[in-house]
mmCIF file of N, CA and C and ligand atoms in Angstrom:
data_model
loop_
_atom_site.group_PDB
_atom_site.id
_atom_site.type_symbol
_atom_site.label_atom_id
_atom_site.label_comp_id
_atom_site.label_asym_id
_atom_site.label_seq_id
_atom_site.Cartn_x
_atom_site.Cartn_y
_atom_site.Cartn_z
ATOM 1 N N MET B 1 -16.006 -23.366 -26.111
ATOM 2 C CA MET B 1 -15.099 -22.303 -26.780
ATOM 3 C C MET B 1 -15.598 -20.707 -26.444
ATOM 4 N N GLU B 2 -16.031 -20.373 -25.266
ATOM 5 C CA GLU B 2 -16.511 -18.941 -25.219
ATOM 6 C C GLU B 2 -15.453 -17.985 -25.470
ATOM 7 N N ASN B 3 -14.300 -18.341 -24.769
ATOM 8 C CA ASN B 3 -13.022 -17.144 -25.088
ATOM 9 C C ASN B 3 -12.295 -17.243 -26.423
ATOM 10 N N PHE B 4 -13.014 -18.323 -27.316
ATOM 11 C CA PHE B 4 -12.405 -18.229 -28.747
ATOM 12 C C PHE B 4 -11.168 -18.800 -28.744
ATOM 13 N N GLU B 5 -10.785 -19.468 -27.670
ATOM 14 C CA GLU B 5 -9.441 -20.287 -27.598
ATOM 15 C C GLU B 5 -8.997 -21.043 -28.781
ATOM 16 N N GLY B 6 -7.738 -21.100 -29.298
ATOM 17 C CA GLY B 6 -7.794 -22.246 -30.302
ATOM 18 C C GLY B 6 -7.997 -21.765 -31.671
ATOM 19 N N TYR B 7 -8.625 -20.389 -31.914
ATOM 20 C CA TYR B 7 -9.294 -20.098 -33.125
ATOM 21 C C TYR B 7 -7.930 -19.488 -33.936
ATOM 22 N N LYS B 8 -6.874 -18.878 -33.417
ATOM 23 C CA LYS B 8 -5.985 -18.407 -34.261
ATOM 24 C C LYS B 8 -4.816 -19.188 -34.596
ATOM 25 N N LEU B 9 -4.517 -19.105 -35.751
ATOM 26 C CA LEU B 9 -3.802 -20.250 -36.404
ATOM 27 C C LEU B 9 -2.338 -19.545 -36.771
ATOM 28 N N ASP B 10 -0.914 -20.210 -36.293
ATOM 29 C CA ASP B 10 0.100 -19.560 -37.310
ATOM 30 C C ASP B 10 0.609 -20.897 -37.914
ATOM 31 N N PHE B 11 1.314 -20.312 -39.064
ATOM 32 C CA PHE B 11 1.534 -21.232 -40.190
ATOM 33 C C PHE B 11 3.125 -20.933 -40.216
ATOM 34 N N GLU B 12 3.885 -21.986 -40.495
ATOM 35 C CA GLU B 12 5.394 -22.140 -40.832
ATOM 36 C C GLU B 12 5.565 -21.156 -42.139
ATOM 37 N N GLN B 13 6.565 -20.122 -42.000
ATOM 38 C CA GLN B 13 6.841 -19.945 -43.328
ATOM 39 C C GLN B 13 8.403 -20.910 -43.576
ATOM 40 N N LYS B 14 8.150 -21.296 -44.987
ATOM 41 C CA LYS B 14 9.145 -21.842 -45.238
ATOM 42 C C LYS B 14 9.869 -21.081 -46.170
ATOM 43 N N GLY B 15 10.457 -19.804 -45.401
ATOM 44 C CA GLY B 15 10.930 -18.996 -46.685
ATOM 45 C C GLY B 15 12.442 -19.069 -46.784
ATOM 46 N N ASP B 16 13.100 -18.907 -47.809
ATOM 47 C CA ASP B 16 14.716 -19.033 -48.155
ATOM 48 C C ASP B 16 15.031 -17.444 -48.576
ATOM 49 N N THR B 17 16.089 -17.290 -49.521
ATOM 50 C CA THR B 17 16.420 -16.127 -50.011
ATOM 51 C C THR B 17 15.476 -15.749 -51.181
ATOM 52 N N ARG B 18 14.767 -16.937 -51.687
ATOM 53 C CA ARG B 18 14.081 -16.729 -52.808
ATOM 54 C C ARG B 18 12.506 -16.059 -52.538
ATOM 55 N N GLY B 19 12.441 -16.126 -51.159
ATOM 56 C CA GLY B 19 11.222 -15.271 -50.944
ATOM 57 C C GLY B 19 10.400 -16.648 -49.510
ATOM 58 N N HIS B 20 8.817 -16.171 -49.553
ATOM 59 C CA HIS B 20 8.153 -17.048 -48.542
ATOM 60 C C HIS B 20 7.406 -18.039 -49.010
ATOM 61 N N LEU B 21 6.873 -19.508 -48.410
ATOM 62 C CA LEU B 21 6.150 -20.330 -48.997
ATOM 63 C C LEU B 21 5.584 -20.584 -47.726
ATOM 64 N N VAL B 22 4.070 -20.798 -47.584
ATOM 65 C CA VAL B 22 3.752 -21.115 -46.547
ATOM 66 C C VAL B 22 2.216 -22.500 -47.197
ATOM 67 N N VAL B 23 2.316 -23.530 -46.530
ATOM 68 C CA VAL B 23 1.740 -24.709 -46.861
ATOM 69 C C VAL B 23 0.514 -24.570 -45.673
ATOM 70 N N VAL B 24 -0.485 -25.119 -46.415
ATOM 71 C CA VAL B 24 -1.781 -25.464 -45.305
ATOM 72 C C VAL B 24 -2.197 -26.580 -45.932
ATOM 73 N N GLU B 25 -2.255 -28.119 -45.025
ATOM 74 C CA GLU B 25 -2.624 -29.388 -45.594
ATOM 75 C C GLU B 25 -3.669 -29.521 -44.454
ATOM 76 N N GLY B 26 -4.925 -30.207 -44.872
ATOM 77 C CA GLY B 26 -6.001 -30.423 -44.220
ATOM 78 C C GLY B 26 -5.858 -31.722 -43.468
ATOM 79 N N MET B 27 -6.539 -31.621 -42.399
ATOM 80 C CA MET B 27 -6.305 -32.623 -41.292
ATOM 81 C C MET B 27 -4.427 -32.745 -40.802
ATOM 82 N N LYS B 28 -3.651 -31.501 -41.436
ATOM 83 C CA LYS B 28 -2.399 -31.439 -40.532
ATOM 84 C C LYS B 28 -2.149 -30.069 -39.755
ATOM 85 N N ASP B 29 -2.178 -29.154 -40.901
ATOM 86 C CA ASP B 29 -2.385 -27.737 -40.120
ATOM 87 C C ASP B 29 -3.476 -27.026 -40.086
ATOM 88 N N ILE B 30 -4.611 -28.043 -40.253
ATOM 89 C CA ILE B 30 -5.761 -27.068 -40.110
ATOM 90 C C ILE B 30 -6.939 -28.396 -39.448
ATOM 91 N N PRO B 31 -7.821 -28.458 -38.818
ATOM 92 C CA PRO B 31 -8.526 -29.667 -38.239
ATOM 93 C C PRO B 31 -9.719 -30.429 -39.346
ATOM 94 N N PHE B 32 -9.657 -30.138 -40.653
ATOM 95 C CA PHE B 32 -10.550 -30.839 -41.376
ATOM 96 C C PHE B 32 -9.738 -30.793 -42.972
ATOM 97 N N ASP B 33 -10.693 -31.565 -43.685
ATOM 98 C CA ASP B 33 -10.328 -31.833 -45.046
ATOM 99 C C ASP B 33 -10.693 -30.829 -45.820
ATOM 100 N N ILE B 34 -9.850 -29.912 -46.976
ATOM 101 C CA ILE B 34 -10.485 -28.828 -47.613
ATOM 102 C C ILE B 34 -11.095 -29.465 -48.625
ATOM 103 N N LYS B 35 -12.445 -28.976 -48.721
ATOM 104 C CA LYS B 35 -13.476 -29.545 -49.963
ATOM 105 C C LYS B 35 -13.455 -28.266 -50.841
ATOM 106 N N ARG B 36 -13.401 -26.891 -49.813
ATOM 107 C CA ARG B 36 -13.820 -25.542 -51.208
ATOM 108 C C ARG B 36 -12.755 -24.423 -50.898
ATOM 109 N N ILE B 37 -12.361 -23.859 -52.016
ATOM 110 C CA ILE B 37 -11.800 -22.807 -51.590
ATOM 111 C C ILE B 37 -12.306 -21.275 -52.539
ATOM 112 N N PHE B 38 -12.309 -20.374 -51.358
ATOM 113 C CA PHE B 38 -12.691 -19.057 -52.248
ATOM 114 C C PHE B 38 -12.051 -18.059 -51.963
ATOM 115 N N TYR B 39 -12.117 -16.634 -52.378
ATOM 116 C CA TYR B 39 -11.162 -16.016 -52.039
ATOM 117 C C TYR B 39 -12.180 -14.252 -52.185
ATOM 118 N N ILE B 40 -11.889 -13.309 -51.482
ATOM 119 C CA ILE B 40 -12.590 -12.428 -51.551
ATOM 120 C C ILE B 40 -11.682 -11.511 -51.476
ATOM 121 N N TYR B 41 -11.708 -10.169 -52.430
ATOM 122 C CA TYR B 41 -11.193 -9.360 -52.823
ATOM 123 C C TYR B 41 -11.920 -7.991 -53.335
ATOM 124 N N GLY B 42 -11.274 -6.918 -53.556
ATOM 125 C CA GLY B 42 -11.921 -5.667 -53.991
ATOM 126 C C GLY B 42 -13.062 -5.273 -53.423
ATOM 127 N N SER B 43 -13.320 -5.510 -52.128
ATOM 128 C CA SER B 43 -14.267 -5.065 -50.997
ATOM 129 C C SER B 43 -14.027 -3.524 -50.268
ATOM 130 N N SER B 44 -14.741 -2.886 -50.213
ATOM 131 C CA SER B 44 -14.323 -1.751 -49.906
ATOM 132 C C SER B 44 -14.416 -1.274 -48.539
ATOM 133 N N PRO B 45 -13.692 -0.269 -47.905
ATOM 134 C CA PRO B 45 -13.336 -0.739 -46.451
ATOM 135 C C PRO B 45 -14.995 -0.372 -45.890
ATOM 136 N N THR B 46 -15.786 0.283 -46.377
ATOM 137 C CA THR B 46 -17.250 0.304 -45.622
ATOM 138 C C THR B 46 -18.071 -0.866 -45.670
ATOM 139 N N VAL B 47 -17.920 -1.616 -46.376
ATOM 140 C CA VAL B 47 -18.573 -3.105 -46.651
ATOM 141 C C VAL B 47 -18.547 -4.228 -45.289
ATOM 142 N N ILE B 48 -19.241 -4.618 -45.184
ATOM 143 C CA ILE B 48 -19.298 -5.668 -44.061
ATOM 144 C C ILE B 48 -19.801 -6.851 -44.602
ATOM 145 N N ARG B 49 -19.042 -8.044 -45.040
ATOM 146 C CA ARG B 49 -19.253 -9.492 -46.030
ATOM 147 C C ARG B 49 -19.659 -10.195 -44.385
ATOM 148 N N GLY B 50 -19.928 -11.233 -45.277
ATOM 149 C CA GLY B 50 -20.059 -12.876 -44.066
ATOM 150 C C GLY B 50 -21.559 -12.634 -43.322
ATOM 151 N N GLN B 51 -21.608 -11.927 -42.121
ATOM 152 C CA GLN B 51 -23.075 -11.773 -41.653
ATOM 153 C C GLN B 51 -24.071 -13.124 -41.755
ATOM 154 N N HIS B 52 -23.383 -14.415 -41.307
ATOM 155 C CA HIS B 52 -24.003 -15.592 -41.032
ATOM 156 C C HIS B 52 -23.317 -16.507 -40.324
ATOM 157 N N ALA B 53 -23.798 -17.894 -40.021
ATOM 158 C CA ALA B 53 -23.462 -18.585 -39.378
ATOM 159 C C ALA B 53 -23.903 -20.000 -40.501
ATOM 160 N N ASN B 54 -22.722 -20.787 -40.214
ATOM 161 C CA ASN B 54 -23.144 -22.113 -40.940
ATOM 162 C C ASN B 54 -23.194 -23.337 -40.138
ATOM 163 N N ARG B 55 -24.499 -24.045 -40.627
ATOM 164 C CA ARG B 55 -24.804 -25.314 -39.859
ATOM 165 C C ARG B 55 -23.984 -26.334 -39.776
ATOM 166 N N LYS B 56 -23.123 -26.483 -40.868
ATOM 167 C CA LYS B 56 -22.229 -27.583 -41.338
ATOM 168 C C LYS B 56 -20.508 -27.263 -41.501
ATOM 169 N N THR B 57 -20.148 -26.379 -42.213
ATOM 170 C CA THR B 57 -18.931 -25.768 -42.797
ATOM 171 C C THR B 57 -18.169 -25.159 -41.629
ATOM 172 N N GLU B 58 -17.104 -25.465 -41.876
ATOM 173 C CA GLU B 58 -15.915 -25.121 -40.882
ATOM 174 C C GLU B 58 -14.982 -24.036 -41.789
ATOM 175 N N PHE B 59 -14.478 -23.300 -41.232
ATOM 176 C CA PHE B 59 -13.851 -22.555 -42.101
ATOM 177 C C PHE B 59 -12.291 -22.024 -41.384
ATOM 178 N N VAL B 60 -11.311 -21.672 -42.365
ATOM 179 C CA VAL B 60 -10.126 -21.502 -41.877
ATOM 180 C C VAL B 60 -9.787 -19.732 -43.068
ATOM 181 N N LEU B 61 -9.605 -19.082 -42.368
ATOM 182 C CA LEU B 61 -9.603 -17.693 -43.002
ATOM 183 C C LEU B 61 -8.081 -17.174 -42.978
ATOM 184 N N ILE B 62 -7.544 -16.492 -44.079
ATOM 185 C CA ILE B 62 -6.107 -15.801 -44.103
ATOM 186 C C ILE B 62 -6.133 -15.200 -45.339
ATOM 187 N N ASN B 63 -5.484 -13.723 -44.277
ATOM 188 C CA ASN B 63 -5.506 -12.452 -45.272
ATOM 189 C C ASN B 63 -4.082 -12.782 -45.935
ATOM 190 N N VAL B 64 -4.164 -13.159 -47.495
ATOM 191 C CA VAL B 64 -2.714 -13.600 -47.936
ATOM 192 C C VAL B 64 -2.278 -12.411 -48.444
ATOM 193 N N SER B 65 -2.913 -11.261 -48.651
ATOM 194 C CA SER B 65 -2.659 -9.900 -49.432
ATOM 195 C C SER B 65 -3.488 -8.748 -48.316
ATOM 196 N N GLY B 66 -2.694 -8.068 -47.821
ATOM 197 C CA GLY B 66 -3.795 -6.860 -47.102
ATOM 198 C C GLY B 66 -4.385 -7.146 -45.944
ATOM 199 N N GLN B 67 -5.198 -6.615 -45.462
ATOM 200 C CA GLN B 67 -5.884 -7.150 -43.967
ATOM 201 C C GLN B 67 -7.055 -6.572 -44.199
ATOM 202 N N SER B 68 -7.810 -7.526 -43.233
ATOM 203 C CA SER B 68 -9.348 -7.403 -42.889
ATOM 204 C C SER B 68 -9.534 -7.757 -41.397
ATOM 205 N N LYS B 69 -10.600 -7.416 -40.917
ATOM 206 C CA LYS B 69 -10.878 -7.655 -39.300
ATOM 207 C C LYS B 69 -12.092 -8.945 -39.628
ATOM 208 N N VAL B 70 -12.171 -9.857 -38.669
ATOM 209 C CA VAL B 70 -13.534 -10.757 -38.275
ATOM 210 C C VAL B 70 -13.848 -10.478 -36.943
ATOM 211 N N ARG B 71 -15.322 -10.123 -36.821
ATOM 212 C CA ARG B 71 -16.109 -10.355 -35.581
ATOM 213 C C ARG B 71 -16.678 -11.581 -35.617
ATOM 214 N N VAL B 72 -16.423 -12.337 -34.700
ATOM 215 C CA VAL B 72 -17.339 -13.918 -34.451
ATOM 216 C C VAL B 72 -17.745 -13.651 -33.198
ATOM 217 N N LYS B 73 -19.052 -14.364 -33.195
ATOM 218 C CA LYS B 73 -20.050 -14.149 -32.119
ATOM 219 C C LYS B 73 -20.461 -15.767 -31.835
ATOM 220 N N ASP B 74 -20.482 -15.917 -30.861
ATOM 221 C CA ASP B 74 -20.929 -17.671 -30.160
ATOM 222 C C ASP B 74 -22.554 -17.822 -30.085
ATOM 223 N N GLY B 75 -23.328 -16.485 -30.154
ATOM 224 C CA GLY B 75 -24.553 -16.541 -30.075
ATOM 225 C C GLY B 75 -25.635 -16.700 -28.581
ATOM 226 N N LYS B 76 -24.440 -16.682 -27.531
ATOM 227 C CA LYS B 76 -24.336 -16.939 -26.468
ATOM 228 C C LYS B 76 -23.960 -15.697 -25.532
ATOM 229 N N GLY B 77 -23.727 -14.824 -26.478
ATOM 230 C CA GLY B 77 -23.388 -13.043 -25.990
ATOM 231 C C GLY B 77 -22.019 -12.970 -25.891
ATOM 232 N N ASN B 78 -21.204 -13.789 -26.260
ATOM 233 C CA ASN B 78 -19.443 -13.697 -26.368
ATOM 234 C C ASN B 78 -19.332 -13.411 -27.834
ATOM 235 N N GLU B 79 -18.137 -12.552 -27.719
ATOM 236 C CA GLU B 79 -17.594 -12.332 -29.223
ATOM 237 C C GLU B 79 -16.322 -11.553 -29.056
ATOM 238 N N THR B 80 -15.330 -11.637 -30.151
ATOM 239 C CA THR B 80 -14.085 -11.349 -30.267
ATOM 240 C C THR B 80 -13.741 -10.787 -31.468
ATOM 241 N N VAL B 81 -13.011 -9.909 -31.877
ATOM 242 C CA VAL B 81 -12.588 -9.388 -33.231
ATOM 243 C C VAL B 81 -11.213 -9.959 -33.446
ATOM 244 N N PHE B 82 -11.039 -10.487 -34.505
ATOM 245 C CA PHE B 82 -9.476 -10.936 -35.100
ATOM 246 C C PHE B 82 -9.200 -10.154 -36.281
ATOM 247 N N VAL B 83 -7.881 -9.621 -35.932
ATOM 248 C CA VAL B 83 -7.308 -8.618 -37.102
ATOM 249 C C VAL B 83 -6.499 -9.663 -38.071
ATOM 250 N N LEU B 84 -6.643 -9.759 -39.185
ATOM 251 C CA LEU B 84 -6.025 -10.646 -40.100
ATOM 252 C C LEU B 84 -5.074 -9.779 -41.106
ATOM 253 N N ASN B 85 -3.558 -9.636 -40.855
ATOM 254 C CA ASN B 85 -3.047 -9.146 -41.496
ATOM 255 C C ASN B 85 -1.390 -9.690 -41.826
ATOM 256 N N ARG B 86 -1.504 -10.905 -41.873
ATOM 257 C CA ARG B 86 -0.330 -11.692 -42.197
ATOM 258 C C ARG B 86 -0.628 -12.941 -43.000
ATOM 259 N N PRO B 87 0.372 -13.137 -44.309
ATOM 260 C CA PRO B 87 -0.022 -14.246 -44.894
ATOM 261 C C PRO B 87 0.241 -15.765 -44.113
ATOM 262 N N HIS B 88 0.964 -15.613 -42.935
ATOM 263 C CA HIS B 88 1.271 -16.850 -42.409
ATOM 264 C C HIS B 88 0.125 -16.956 -40.961
ATOM 265 N N THR B 89 -0.488 -15.993 -41.087
ATOM 266 C CA THR B 89 -1.874 -16.643 -39.615
ATOM 267 C C THR B 89 -2.774 -16.692 -40.045
ATOM 268 N N GLY B 90 -3.689 -17.516 -39.687
ATOM 269 C CA GLY B 90 -5.538 -17.377 -40.048
ATOM 270 C C GLY B 90 -6.392 -17.617 -38.610
ATOM 271 N N ILE B 91 -7.371 -17.837 -39.078
ATOM 272 C CA ILE B 91 -8.453 -17.960 -37.850
ATOM 273 C C ILE B 91 -9.191 -19.343 -38.766
ATOM 274 N N TYR B 92 -9.479 -20.236 -37.270
ATOM 275 C CA TYR B 92 -10.120 -21.135 -37.506
ATOM 276 C C TYR B 92 -11.684 -20.780 -36.980
ATOM 277 N N LEU B 93 -12.608 -21.236 -37.612
ATOM 278 C CA LEU B 93 -13.867 -21.067 -37.336
ATOM 279 C C LEU B 93 -14.901 -22.341 -37.485
ATOM 280 N N PRO B 94 -15.463 -22.911 -36.238
ATOM 281 C CA PRO B 94 -15.825 -23.757 -36.485
ATOM 282 C C PRO B 94 -17.352 -23.706 -36.951
ATOM 283 N N LYS B 95 -17.935 -24.692 -37.084
ATOM 284 C CA LYS B 95 -19.643 -24.421 -37.532
ATOM 285 C C LYS B 95 -20.168 -23.494 -36.126
ATOM 286 N N MET B 96 -21.516 -23.254 -36.564
ATOM 287 C CA MET B 96 -22.653 -22.578 -35.873
ATOM 288 C C MET B 96 -21.571 -21.499 -34.948
ATOM 289 N N VAL B 97 -20.849 -20.386 -35.600
ATOM 290 C CA VAL B 97 -20.460 -18.976 -35.167
ATOM 291 C C VAL B 97 -21.187 -18.431 -35.865
ATOM 292 N N TRP B 98 -21.232 -16.860 -35.669
ATOM 293 C CA TRP B 98 -21.641 -15.923 -36.352
ATOM 294 C C TRP B 98 -20.349 -15.280 -37.011
ATOM 295 N N LYS B 99 -20.335 -14.941 -38.167
ATOM 296 C CA LYS B 99 -19.094 -13.998 -38.464
ATOM 297 C C LYS B 99 -19.182 -12.807 -39.286
ATOM 298 N N ASP B 100 -18.682 -11.703 -39.312
ATOM 299 C CA ASP B 100 -18.909 -10.605 -39.951
ATOM 300 C C ASP B 100 -17.619 -10.248 -40.411
ATOM 301 N N MET B 101 -17.083 -10.228 -41.796
ATOM 302 C CA MET B 101 -15.704 -9.541 -42.254
ATOM 303 C C MET B 101 -15.745 -7.994 -42.515
ATOM 304 N N TYR B 102 -15.029 -7.586 -42.400
ATOM 305 C CA TYR B 102 -15.384 -6.039 -42.261
ATOM 306 C C TYR B 102 -13.781 -5.281 -42.357
ATOM 307 N N ASP B 103 -13.793 -3.922 -42.550
ATOM 308 C CA ASP B 103 -12.193 -3.160 -42.537
ATOM 309 C C ASP B 103 -11.427 -3.725 -43.467
ATOM 310 N N PHE B 104 -11.813 -4.031 -44.573
ATOM 311 C CA PHE B 104 -11.025 -4.605 -45.844
ATOM 312 C C PHE B 104 -9.970 -3.341 -46.292
ATOM 313 N N SER B 105 -8.842 -3.594 -46.344
ATOM 314 C CA SER B 105 -8.072 -2.735 -46.951
ATOM 315 C C SER B 105 -7.796 -2.836 -48.626
ATOM 316 N N VAL B 106 -7.537 -1.731 -49.448
ATOM 317 C CA VAL B 106 -7.755 -1.737 -50.688
ATOM 318 C C VAL B 106 -7.187 -3.352 -51.409
ATOM 319 N N ASP B 107 -5.882 -3.366 -50.789
ATOM 320 C CA ASP B 107 -5.241 -4.732 -51.184
ATOM 321 C C ASP B 107 -5.422 -5.950 -50.808
ATOM 322 N N SER B 108 -6.739 -5.839 -50.177
ATOM 323 C CA SER B 108 -7.181 -6.943 -49.290
ATOM 324 C C SER B 108 -7.563 -8.420 -49.952
ATOM 325 N N VAL B 109 -6.939 -9.332 -49.950
ATOM 326 C CA VAL B 109 -7.286 -10.825 -50.615
ATOM 327 C C VAL B 109 -7.175 -11.666 -49.584
ATOM 328 N N LEU B 110 -8.751 -12.063 -48.822
ATOM 329 C CA LEU B 110 -8.601 -13.143 -48.052
ATOM 330 C C LEU B 110 -9.505 -14.293 -48.668
ATOM 331 N N LEU B 111 -8.454 -15.483 -48.452
ATOM 332 C CA LEU B 111 -8.556 -16.499 -48.792
ATOM 333 C C LEU B 111 -9.435 -17.440 -47.734
ATOM 334 N N CYS B 112 -10.348 -18.381 -48.384
ATOM 335 C CA CYS B 112 -11.003 -18.986 -47.331
ATOM 336 C C CYS B 112 -11.146 -20.688 -47.550
ATOM 337 N N LEU B 113 -10.693 -21.126 -46.935
ATOM 338 C CA LEU B 113 -10.578 -22.408 -46.926
ATOM 339 C C LEU B 113 -12.243 -23.509 -46.418
ATOM 340 N N ALA B 114 -12.776 -24.021 -46.876
ATOM 341 C CA ALA B 114 -13.971 -24.902 -46.402
ATOM 342 C C ALA B 114 -13.926 -26.105 -45.967
ATOM 343 N N SER B 115 -14.521 -26.705 -45.213
ATOM 344 C CA SER B 115 -14.825 -28.232 -44.967
ATOM 345 C C SER B 115 -15.893 -28.780 -46.113
ATOM 346 N N GLU B 116 -16.537 -28.064 -46.530
ATOM 347 C CA GLU B 116 -17.951 -28.244 -47.163
ATOM 348 C C GLU B 116 -17.947 -27.783 -48.685
ATOM 349 N N HIS B 117 -18.760 -28.681 -49.594
ATOM 350 C CA HIS B 117 -18.926 -27.867 -50.704
ATOM 351 C C HIS B 117 -20.286 -26.749 -50.337
ATOM 352 N N TYR B 118 -20.267 -26.000 -51.108
ATOM 353 C CA TYR B 118 -21.141 -25.072 -50.825
ATOM 354 C C TYR B 118 -22.759 -25.339 -50.929
ATOM 355 N N ASP B 119 -23.470 -24.982 -50.097
ATOM 356 C CA ASP B 119 -25.156 -25.375 -50.023
ATOM 357 C C ASP B 119 -25.381 -24.379 -49.441
ATOM 358 N N ALA B 120 -25.852 -23.539 -50.106
ATOM 359 C CA ALA B 120 -26.751 -22.005 -49.505
ATOM 360 C C ALA B 120 -27.681 -22.824 -48.573
ATOM 361 N N ALA B 121 -28.389 -23.608 -48.202
ATOM 362 C CA ALA B 121 -29.573 -24.045 -47.603
ATOM 363 C C ALA B 121 -28.649 -24.715 -45.984
ATOM 364 N N GLU B 122 -27.530 -24.377 -45.738
ATOM 365 C CA GLU B 122 -26.901 -24.637 -44.591
ATOM 366 C C GLU B 122 -26.265 -23.183 -43.961
ATOM 367 N N TYR B 123 -26.443 -22.335 -44.605
ATOM 368 C CA TYR B 123 -26.264 -20.919 -44.203
ATOM 369 C C TYR B 123 -27.291 -20.177 -43.104
ATOM 370 N N ILE B 124 -27.106 -19.489 -42.023
ATOM 371 C CA ILE B 124 -27.935 -19.098 -41.653
ATOM 372 C C ILE B 124 -28.103 -17.421 -41.668
ATOM 373 N N ARG B 125 -28.687 -16.912 -42.161
ATOM 374 C CA ARG B 125 -28.266 -15.348 -42.479
ATOM 375 C C ARG B 125 -29.218 -14.685 -41.609
ATOM 376 N N ASP B 126 -30.028 -15.226 -40.666
ATOM 377 C CA ASP B 126 -30.877 -14.041 -39.715
ATOM 378 C C ASP B 126 -29.948 -14.483 -38.926
ATOM 379 N N TYR B 127 -29.825 -13.422 -37.635
ATOM 380 C CA TYR B 127 -29.151 -13.545 -36.366
ATOM 381 C C TYR B 127 -29.984 -13.818 -35.364
ATOM 382 N N GLN B 128 -31.149 -13.274 -35.584
ATOM 383 C CA GLN B 128 -32.208 -13.850 -34.272
ATOM 384 C C GLN B 128 -32.463 -15.494 -34.538
ATOM 385 N N GLU B 129 -32.278 -15.621 -35.607
ATOM 386 C CA GLU B 129 -32.529 -17.055 -35.656
ATOM 387 C C GLU B 129 -31.139 -18.042 -35.498
ATOM 388 N N PHE B 130 -30.242 -17.451 -35.766
ATOM 389 C CA PHE B 130 -28.964 -18.157 -35.222
ATOM 390 C C PHE B 130 -28.970 -18.126 -33.654
ATOM 391 N N VAL B 131 -29.269 -17.272 -33.159
ATOM 392 C CA VAL B 131 -29.048 -17.294 -31.373
ATOM 393 C C VAL B 131 -30.487 -18.220 -30.806
ATOM 394 N N LYS B 132 -31.581 -17.937 -31.512
ATOM 395 C CA LYS B 132 -32.537 -19.216 -31.214
ATOM 396 C C LYS B 132 -31.929 -20.705 -31.650
ATOM 397 N N ILE B 133 -31.482 -21.038 -32.529
ATOM 398 C CA ILE B 133 -30.871 -22.337 -32.716
ATOM 399 C C ILE B 133 -29.815 -22.460 -31.801
ATOM 400 N N VAL B 134 -28.876 -21.583 -31.341
ATOM 401 C CA VAL B 134 -27.867 -21.958 -30.472
ATOM 402 C C VAL B 134 -28.521 -22.323 -29.080
ATOM 403 N N ALA B 135 -29.577 -21.765 -29.048
ATOM 404 C CA ALA B 135 -30.368 -21.718 -27.388
ATOM 405 C C ALA B 135 -30.787 -23.076 -27.354
ATOM 406 N N GLN B 136 -31.686 -23.772 -28.615
ATOM 407 C CA GLN B 136 -31.934 -24.944 -28.678
ATOM 408 C C GLN B 136 -31.127 -26.242 -28.496
ATOM 409 N N GLN B 137 -30.072 -25.729 -29.186
ATOM 410 C CA GLN B 137 -28.894 -26.788 -29.271
ATOM 411 C C GLN B 137 -28.281 -27.045 -27.549
ATOM 412 N N GLN B 138 -28.348 -25.982 -26.844
ATOM 413 C CA GLN B 138 -28.209 -26.004 -25.552
ATOM 414 C C GLN B 138 -28.771 -26.795 -24.430
ATOM 415 N N GLU B 139 -30.137 -26.934 -24.728
ATOM 416 C CA GLU B 139 -31.254 -27.846 -24.480
ATOM 417 C C GLU B 139 -31.106 -28.734 -24.538
ATOM 418 N N ILE B 140 -30.519 -29.463 -25.712
ATOM 419 C CA ILE B 140 -30.261 -30.775 -25.596
ATOM 420 C C ILE B 140 -29.250 -31.503 -24.973
HETATM 421 P P1 LIG K 201 -21.760 -14.914 -49.506
HETATM 422 O O1 LIG K 201 -21.748 -15.818 -48.734
HETATM 423 O O2 LIG K 201 -22.631 -13.616 -49.663
HETATM 424 O O3 LIG K 201 -20.102 -14.244 -49.416
HETATM 425 P P2 LIG K 201 -19.620 -13.557 -47.959
HETATM 426 O O4 LIG K 201 -20.201 -14.405 -46.727
HETATM 427 O O5 LIG K 201 -18.141 -13.729 -48.418
HETATM 428 O O6 LIG K 201 -19.851 -12.446 -47.840
HETATM 429 O O7 LIG K 201 -21.560 -15.407 -51.278
HETATM 430 C C1 LIG K 201 -22.083 -14.190 -52.180
HETATM 431 C C2 LIG K 201 -22.348 -15.020 -53.484
HETATM 432 O O8 LIG K 201 -21.479 -15.903 -53.659
HETATM 433 C C3 LIG K 201 -23.887 -15.661 -53.103
HETATM 434 O O9 LIG K 201 -24.449 -15.391 -54.505
HETATM 435 C C4 LIG K 201 -23.571 -17.168 -53.029
HETATM 436 C C5 LIG K 201 -22.256 -17.462 -54.014
HETATM 437 N N1 LIG K 201 -21.449 -18.375 -53.264
HETATM 438 C C6 LIG K 201 -21.269 -19.395 -54.182
HETATM 439 O O10 LIG K 201 -21.810 -19.688 -55.086
HETATM 440 N N2 LIG K 201 -20.201 -20.342 -53.652
HETATM 441 C C7 LIG K 201 -19.498 -20.204 -52.631
HETATM 442 O O11 LIG K 201 -18.561 -21.098 -52.069
HETATM 443 C C8 LIG K 201 -19.625 -19.162 -51.587
HETATM 444 C C9 LIG K 201 -19.182 -18.649 -50.470
HETATM 445 C C10 LIG K 201 -20.590 -18.069 -52.244
#
């Protein structure tokens, strides 16, 4: 997936005169069962979060309020930036991609759905180590 095709997700808005409603169901709207939910808010626009890759966990990120940007790198020299600014769109991040979240608006609430429970040991927080592991995996 060098061009990061398939990362962008559009969810149906089930709105009516009372307002909008978006549903995200595991194995239906996103390609995994949701084991963990967390959300990030109150990050200043100068902050860069993430800065890691995950050996096992897949994520879906949705800015349910406000805006942020996510830079994704595959460790093979390809990267792209997604702008998350609608509560009915998101991005799917498979395992083993490097991600930086930044440019948070003051009202940003970034909802993160994860395929695994939290395990600090499966986080790769050193970019050079990540690149090395990706290269090793390509040799197999
Ligand atoms: P961190 O991974 O640095 O957040 P982000 O990638 O969103 O910038 O996590 C911040 C802190 O929260 C860190 O001490 C680990 C803890 N944490 C958990 O305990 N469980 C979780 O599911 C997550 C995402 C983080």
